[in-house]
CSV table of C-alpha atoms and ligand atoms in Angstrom, one decimal:
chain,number,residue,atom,x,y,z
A,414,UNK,CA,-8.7,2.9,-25.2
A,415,UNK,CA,-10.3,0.1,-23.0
A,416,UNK,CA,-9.1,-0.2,-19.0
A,417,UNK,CA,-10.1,-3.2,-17.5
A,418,UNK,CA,-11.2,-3.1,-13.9
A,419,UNK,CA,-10.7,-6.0,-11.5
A,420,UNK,CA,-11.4,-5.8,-8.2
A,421,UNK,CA,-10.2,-8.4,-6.0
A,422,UNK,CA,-13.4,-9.1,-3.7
A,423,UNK,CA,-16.8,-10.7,-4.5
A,424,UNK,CA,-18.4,-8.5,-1.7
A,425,UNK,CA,-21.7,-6.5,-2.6
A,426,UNK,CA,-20.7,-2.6,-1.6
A,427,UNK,CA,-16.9,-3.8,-1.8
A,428,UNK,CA,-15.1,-0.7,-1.1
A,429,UNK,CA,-12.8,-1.6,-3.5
A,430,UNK,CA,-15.0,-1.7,-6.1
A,431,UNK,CA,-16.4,1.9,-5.1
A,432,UNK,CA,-12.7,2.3,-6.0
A,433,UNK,CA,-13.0,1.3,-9.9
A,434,UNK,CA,-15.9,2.9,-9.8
A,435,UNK,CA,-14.6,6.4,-8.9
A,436,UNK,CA,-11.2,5.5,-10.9
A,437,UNK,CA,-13.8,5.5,-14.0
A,438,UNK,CA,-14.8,9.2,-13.3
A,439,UNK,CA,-11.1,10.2,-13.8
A,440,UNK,CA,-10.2,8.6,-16.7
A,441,UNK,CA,-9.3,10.9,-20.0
A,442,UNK,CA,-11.3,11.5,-22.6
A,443,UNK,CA,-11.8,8.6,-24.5
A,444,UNK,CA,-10.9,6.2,-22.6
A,445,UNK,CA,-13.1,3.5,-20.8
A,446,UNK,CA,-13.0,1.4,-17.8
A,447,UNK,CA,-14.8,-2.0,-17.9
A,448,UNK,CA,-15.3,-3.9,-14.6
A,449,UNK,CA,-14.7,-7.1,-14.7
A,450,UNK,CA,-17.2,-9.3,-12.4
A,451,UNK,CA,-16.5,-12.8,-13.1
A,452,UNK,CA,-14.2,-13.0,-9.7
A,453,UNK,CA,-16.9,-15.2,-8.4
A,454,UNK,CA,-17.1,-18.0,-11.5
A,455,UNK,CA,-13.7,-18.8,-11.5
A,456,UNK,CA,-12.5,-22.4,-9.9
A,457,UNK,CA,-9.6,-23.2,-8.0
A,458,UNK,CA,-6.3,-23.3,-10.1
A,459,UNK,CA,-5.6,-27.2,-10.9
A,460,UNK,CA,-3.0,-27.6,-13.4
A,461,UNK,CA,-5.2,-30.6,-14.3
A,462,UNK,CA,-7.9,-27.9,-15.6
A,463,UNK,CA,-5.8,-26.0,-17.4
A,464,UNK,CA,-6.1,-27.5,-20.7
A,465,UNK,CA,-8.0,-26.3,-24.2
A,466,UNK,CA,-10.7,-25.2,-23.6
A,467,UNK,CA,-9.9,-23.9,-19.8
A,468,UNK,CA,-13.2,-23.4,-17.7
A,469,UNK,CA,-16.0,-20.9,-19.3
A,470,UNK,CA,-15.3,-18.3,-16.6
A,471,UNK,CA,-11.2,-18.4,-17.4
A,472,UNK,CA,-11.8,-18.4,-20.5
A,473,UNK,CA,-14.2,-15.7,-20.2
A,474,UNK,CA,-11.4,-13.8,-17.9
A,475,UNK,CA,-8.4,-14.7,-20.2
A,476,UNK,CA,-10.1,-12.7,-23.3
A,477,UNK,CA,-11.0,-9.9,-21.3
A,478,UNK,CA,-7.8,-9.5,-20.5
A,479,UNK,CA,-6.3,-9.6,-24.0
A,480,UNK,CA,-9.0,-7.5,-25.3
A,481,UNK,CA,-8.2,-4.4,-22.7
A,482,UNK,CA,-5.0,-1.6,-23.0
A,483,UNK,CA,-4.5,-2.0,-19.8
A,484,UNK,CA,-5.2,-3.3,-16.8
A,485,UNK,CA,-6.7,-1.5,-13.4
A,486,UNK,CA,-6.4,-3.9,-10.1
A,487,UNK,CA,-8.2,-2.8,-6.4
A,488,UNK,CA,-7.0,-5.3,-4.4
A,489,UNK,CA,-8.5,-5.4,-0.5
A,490,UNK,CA,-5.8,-7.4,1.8
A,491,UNK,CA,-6.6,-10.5,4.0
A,492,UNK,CA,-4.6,-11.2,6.9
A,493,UNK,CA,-1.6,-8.8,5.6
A,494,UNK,CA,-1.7,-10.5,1.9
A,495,UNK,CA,-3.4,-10.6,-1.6
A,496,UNK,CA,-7.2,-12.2,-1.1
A,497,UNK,CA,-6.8,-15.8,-2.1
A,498,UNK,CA,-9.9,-15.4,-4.7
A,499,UNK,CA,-7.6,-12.7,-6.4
A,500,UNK,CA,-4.3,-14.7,-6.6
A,501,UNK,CA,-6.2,-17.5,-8.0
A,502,UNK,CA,-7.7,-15.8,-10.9
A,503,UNK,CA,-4.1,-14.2,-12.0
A,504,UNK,CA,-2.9,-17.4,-11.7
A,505,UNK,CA,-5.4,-18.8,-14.0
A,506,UNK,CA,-4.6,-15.8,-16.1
A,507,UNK,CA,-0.6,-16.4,-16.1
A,508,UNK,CA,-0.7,-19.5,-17.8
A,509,UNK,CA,0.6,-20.5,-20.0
A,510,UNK,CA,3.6,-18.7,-19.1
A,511,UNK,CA,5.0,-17.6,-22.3
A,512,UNK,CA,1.8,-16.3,-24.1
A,513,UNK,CA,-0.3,-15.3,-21.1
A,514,UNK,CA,-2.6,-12.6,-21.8
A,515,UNK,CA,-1.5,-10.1,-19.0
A,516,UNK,CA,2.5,-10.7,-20.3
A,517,UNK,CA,3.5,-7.1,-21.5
A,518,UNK,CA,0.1,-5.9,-20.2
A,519,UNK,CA,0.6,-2.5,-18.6
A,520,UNK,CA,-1.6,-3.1,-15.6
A,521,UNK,CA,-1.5,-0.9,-12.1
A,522,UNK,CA,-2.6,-1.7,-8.8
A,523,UNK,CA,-4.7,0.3,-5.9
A,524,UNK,CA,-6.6,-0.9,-3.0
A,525,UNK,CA,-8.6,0.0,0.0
A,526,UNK,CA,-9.1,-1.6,3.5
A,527,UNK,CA,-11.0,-0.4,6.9
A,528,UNK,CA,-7.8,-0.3,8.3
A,529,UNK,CA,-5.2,2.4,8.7
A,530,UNK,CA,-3.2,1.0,6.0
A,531,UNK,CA,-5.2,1.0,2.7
A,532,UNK,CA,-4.2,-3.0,1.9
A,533,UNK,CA,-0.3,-1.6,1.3
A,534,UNK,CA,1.0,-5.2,1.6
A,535,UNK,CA,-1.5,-6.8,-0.6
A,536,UNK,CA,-1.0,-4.0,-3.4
A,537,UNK,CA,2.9,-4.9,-3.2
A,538,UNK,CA,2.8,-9.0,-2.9
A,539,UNK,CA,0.3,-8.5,-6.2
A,540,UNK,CA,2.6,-5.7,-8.1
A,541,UNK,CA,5.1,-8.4,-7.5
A,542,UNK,CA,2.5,-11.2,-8.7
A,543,UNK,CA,1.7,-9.4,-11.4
A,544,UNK,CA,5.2,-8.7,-12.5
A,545,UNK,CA,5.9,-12.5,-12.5
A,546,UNK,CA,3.9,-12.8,-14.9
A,547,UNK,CA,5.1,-10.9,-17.6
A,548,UNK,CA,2.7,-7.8,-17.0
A,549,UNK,CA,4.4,-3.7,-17.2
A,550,UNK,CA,3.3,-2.8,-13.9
A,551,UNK,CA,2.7,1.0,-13.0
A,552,UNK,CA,4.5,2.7,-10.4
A,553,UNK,CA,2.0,4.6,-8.2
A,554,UNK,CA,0.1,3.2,-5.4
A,555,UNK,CA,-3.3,4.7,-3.7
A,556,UNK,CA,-3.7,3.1,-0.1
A,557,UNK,CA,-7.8,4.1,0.9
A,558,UNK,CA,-7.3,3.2,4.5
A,559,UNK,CA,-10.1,3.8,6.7
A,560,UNK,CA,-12.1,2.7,3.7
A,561,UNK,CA,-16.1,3.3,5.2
A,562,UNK,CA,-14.9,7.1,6.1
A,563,UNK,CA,-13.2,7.6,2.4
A,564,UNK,CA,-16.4,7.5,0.5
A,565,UNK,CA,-19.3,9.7,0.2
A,566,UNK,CA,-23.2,8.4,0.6
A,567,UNK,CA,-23.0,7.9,-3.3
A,568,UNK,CA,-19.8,5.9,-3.1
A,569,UNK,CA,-17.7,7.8,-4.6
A,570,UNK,CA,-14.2,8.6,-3.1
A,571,UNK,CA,-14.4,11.6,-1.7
A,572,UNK,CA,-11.1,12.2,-0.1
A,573,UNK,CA,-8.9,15.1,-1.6
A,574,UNK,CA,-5.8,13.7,-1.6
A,575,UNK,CA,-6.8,10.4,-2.6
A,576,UNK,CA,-8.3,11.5,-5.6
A,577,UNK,CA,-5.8,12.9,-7.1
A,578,UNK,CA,-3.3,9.8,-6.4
A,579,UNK,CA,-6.0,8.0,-8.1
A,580,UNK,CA,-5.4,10.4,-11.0
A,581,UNK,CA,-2.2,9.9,-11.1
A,582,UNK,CA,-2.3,6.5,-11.1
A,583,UNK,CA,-5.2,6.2,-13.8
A,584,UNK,CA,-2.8,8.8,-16.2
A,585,UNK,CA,0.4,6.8,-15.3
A,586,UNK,CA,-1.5,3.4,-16.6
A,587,UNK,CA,-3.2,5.2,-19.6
A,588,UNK,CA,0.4,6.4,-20.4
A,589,UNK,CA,2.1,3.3,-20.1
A,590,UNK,CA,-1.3,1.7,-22.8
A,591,UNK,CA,-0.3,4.6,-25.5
A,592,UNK,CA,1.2,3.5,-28.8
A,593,UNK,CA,4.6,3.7,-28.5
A,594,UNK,CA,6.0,6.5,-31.0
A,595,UNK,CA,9.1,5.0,-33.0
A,596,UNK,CA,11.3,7.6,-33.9
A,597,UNK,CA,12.7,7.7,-37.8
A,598,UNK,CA,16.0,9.6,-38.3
A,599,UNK,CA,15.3,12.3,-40.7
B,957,LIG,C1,-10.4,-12.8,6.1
B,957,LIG,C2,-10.1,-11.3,6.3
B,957,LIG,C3,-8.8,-10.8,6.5
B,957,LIG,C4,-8.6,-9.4,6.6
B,957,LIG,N1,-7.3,-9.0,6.8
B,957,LIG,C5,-7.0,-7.7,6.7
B,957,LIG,C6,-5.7,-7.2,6.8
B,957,LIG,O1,-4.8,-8.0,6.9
B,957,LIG,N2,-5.5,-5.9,6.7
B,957,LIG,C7,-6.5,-5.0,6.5
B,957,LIG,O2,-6.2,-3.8,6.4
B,957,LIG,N3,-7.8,-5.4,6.5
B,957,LIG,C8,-8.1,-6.7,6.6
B,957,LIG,N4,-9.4,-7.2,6.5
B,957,LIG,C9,-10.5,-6.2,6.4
B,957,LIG,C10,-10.7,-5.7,5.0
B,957,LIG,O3,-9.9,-4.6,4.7
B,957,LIG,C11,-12.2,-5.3,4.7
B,957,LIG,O4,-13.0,-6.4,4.9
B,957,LIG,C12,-12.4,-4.7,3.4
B,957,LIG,O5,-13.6,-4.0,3.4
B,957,LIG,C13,-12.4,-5.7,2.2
B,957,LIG,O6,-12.5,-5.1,1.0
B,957,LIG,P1,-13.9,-4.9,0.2
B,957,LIG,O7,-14.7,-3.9,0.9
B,957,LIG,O8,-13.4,-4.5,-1.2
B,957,LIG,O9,-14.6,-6.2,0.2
B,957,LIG,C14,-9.7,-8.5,6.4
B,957,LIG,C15,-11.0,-9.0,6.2
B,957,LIG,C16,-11.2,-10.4,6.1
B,957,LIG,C17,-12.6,-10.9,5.7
């Protein structure tokens, strides 16, 4: 099973991408999480653009997404919302509506910030993005506030507690991704 990670800022040392990266470490045996890096590449959303074929990088984006189980966001928060570099990529993804890659995606959401509050608001305006556009989103949210004190010199989380919400979130997600059983009457 492939997880696909997407972290929502561009930044070299992003804390949130520390948070894929420990996310990775508690995945279940064979599964893998792939971080996606194209965040960067992709151009702002005109609906003029969007046409066949889109831009390299949303195209590039679009099939990752199709080619992953499931989806793994870490989402930082600017000024109490999603980062606008974020948004525009899912929009990008979303479209077109009906056959969008991340519709019936399962696809979870976690963030950090060097706040108190771990980017809570972002993680919920993109849950709610995310379920506009089709996608099975996880319940289960890990909030890394305080973000520089949360990791160790290596950069992996090293908080207790938040590990194992990060866990729990990571089985949750792989759950959602299994192969749903269909049950035969005898
Ligand atoms: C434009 C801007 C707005 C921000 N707004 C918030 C905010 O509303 N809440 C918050 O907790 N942190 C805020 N921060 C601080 C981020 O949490 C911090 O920069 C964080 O490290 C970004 O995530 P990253 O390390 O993954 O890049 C803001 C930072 C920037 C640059």
């Amino acid at each position: 099973m492939k997880v696909l990670g997407i972290a929502g800022s561009t930044r070299r040392g992003s804390w949130n991408s520390k948070l894929l990266d420990s996310a990775a470490e508690l995945l279940p045996a064979g599964t893998e999480l792939e971080t996606w890096d194209g965040l960067k590449e992709i151009p702002p959303y005109d609906e003029e653009d969007d046409v066949q074929p889109a831009p390299a990088a949303v195209e590039q984006l679009r099939a990752a997404i199709a080619a992953a189980d499931a989806i793994l966001f870490a989402t930082p928060e600017y000024n109490s919302s999603i980062p606008g570099v974020l948004k525009n990529a899912v929009d990008w993804a979303s479209r077109p509506l009906a056959t969008n890659p991340l519709r019936n995606k399962p696809v979870a959401v976690v963030g950090a910030s060097t706040s108190a509050f771990g980017a809570v608001w972002a993680q919920a305006e993109l849950r709610k993005v995310l379920a506009a556009t089709g996608a099975r989103v996880v319940e289960g949210e890990v909030a890394v506030g305080h973000a520089p004190k949360r990791f160790d010199t290596d950069g992996r989380l090293s908080d207790a507690e938040l590990r194992e919400q990060l866990a729990e979130v990571v089985d949750l997600l792989v759950q959602e991704a299994q192969p749903q059983q269909v049950l035969t009457a005898a």
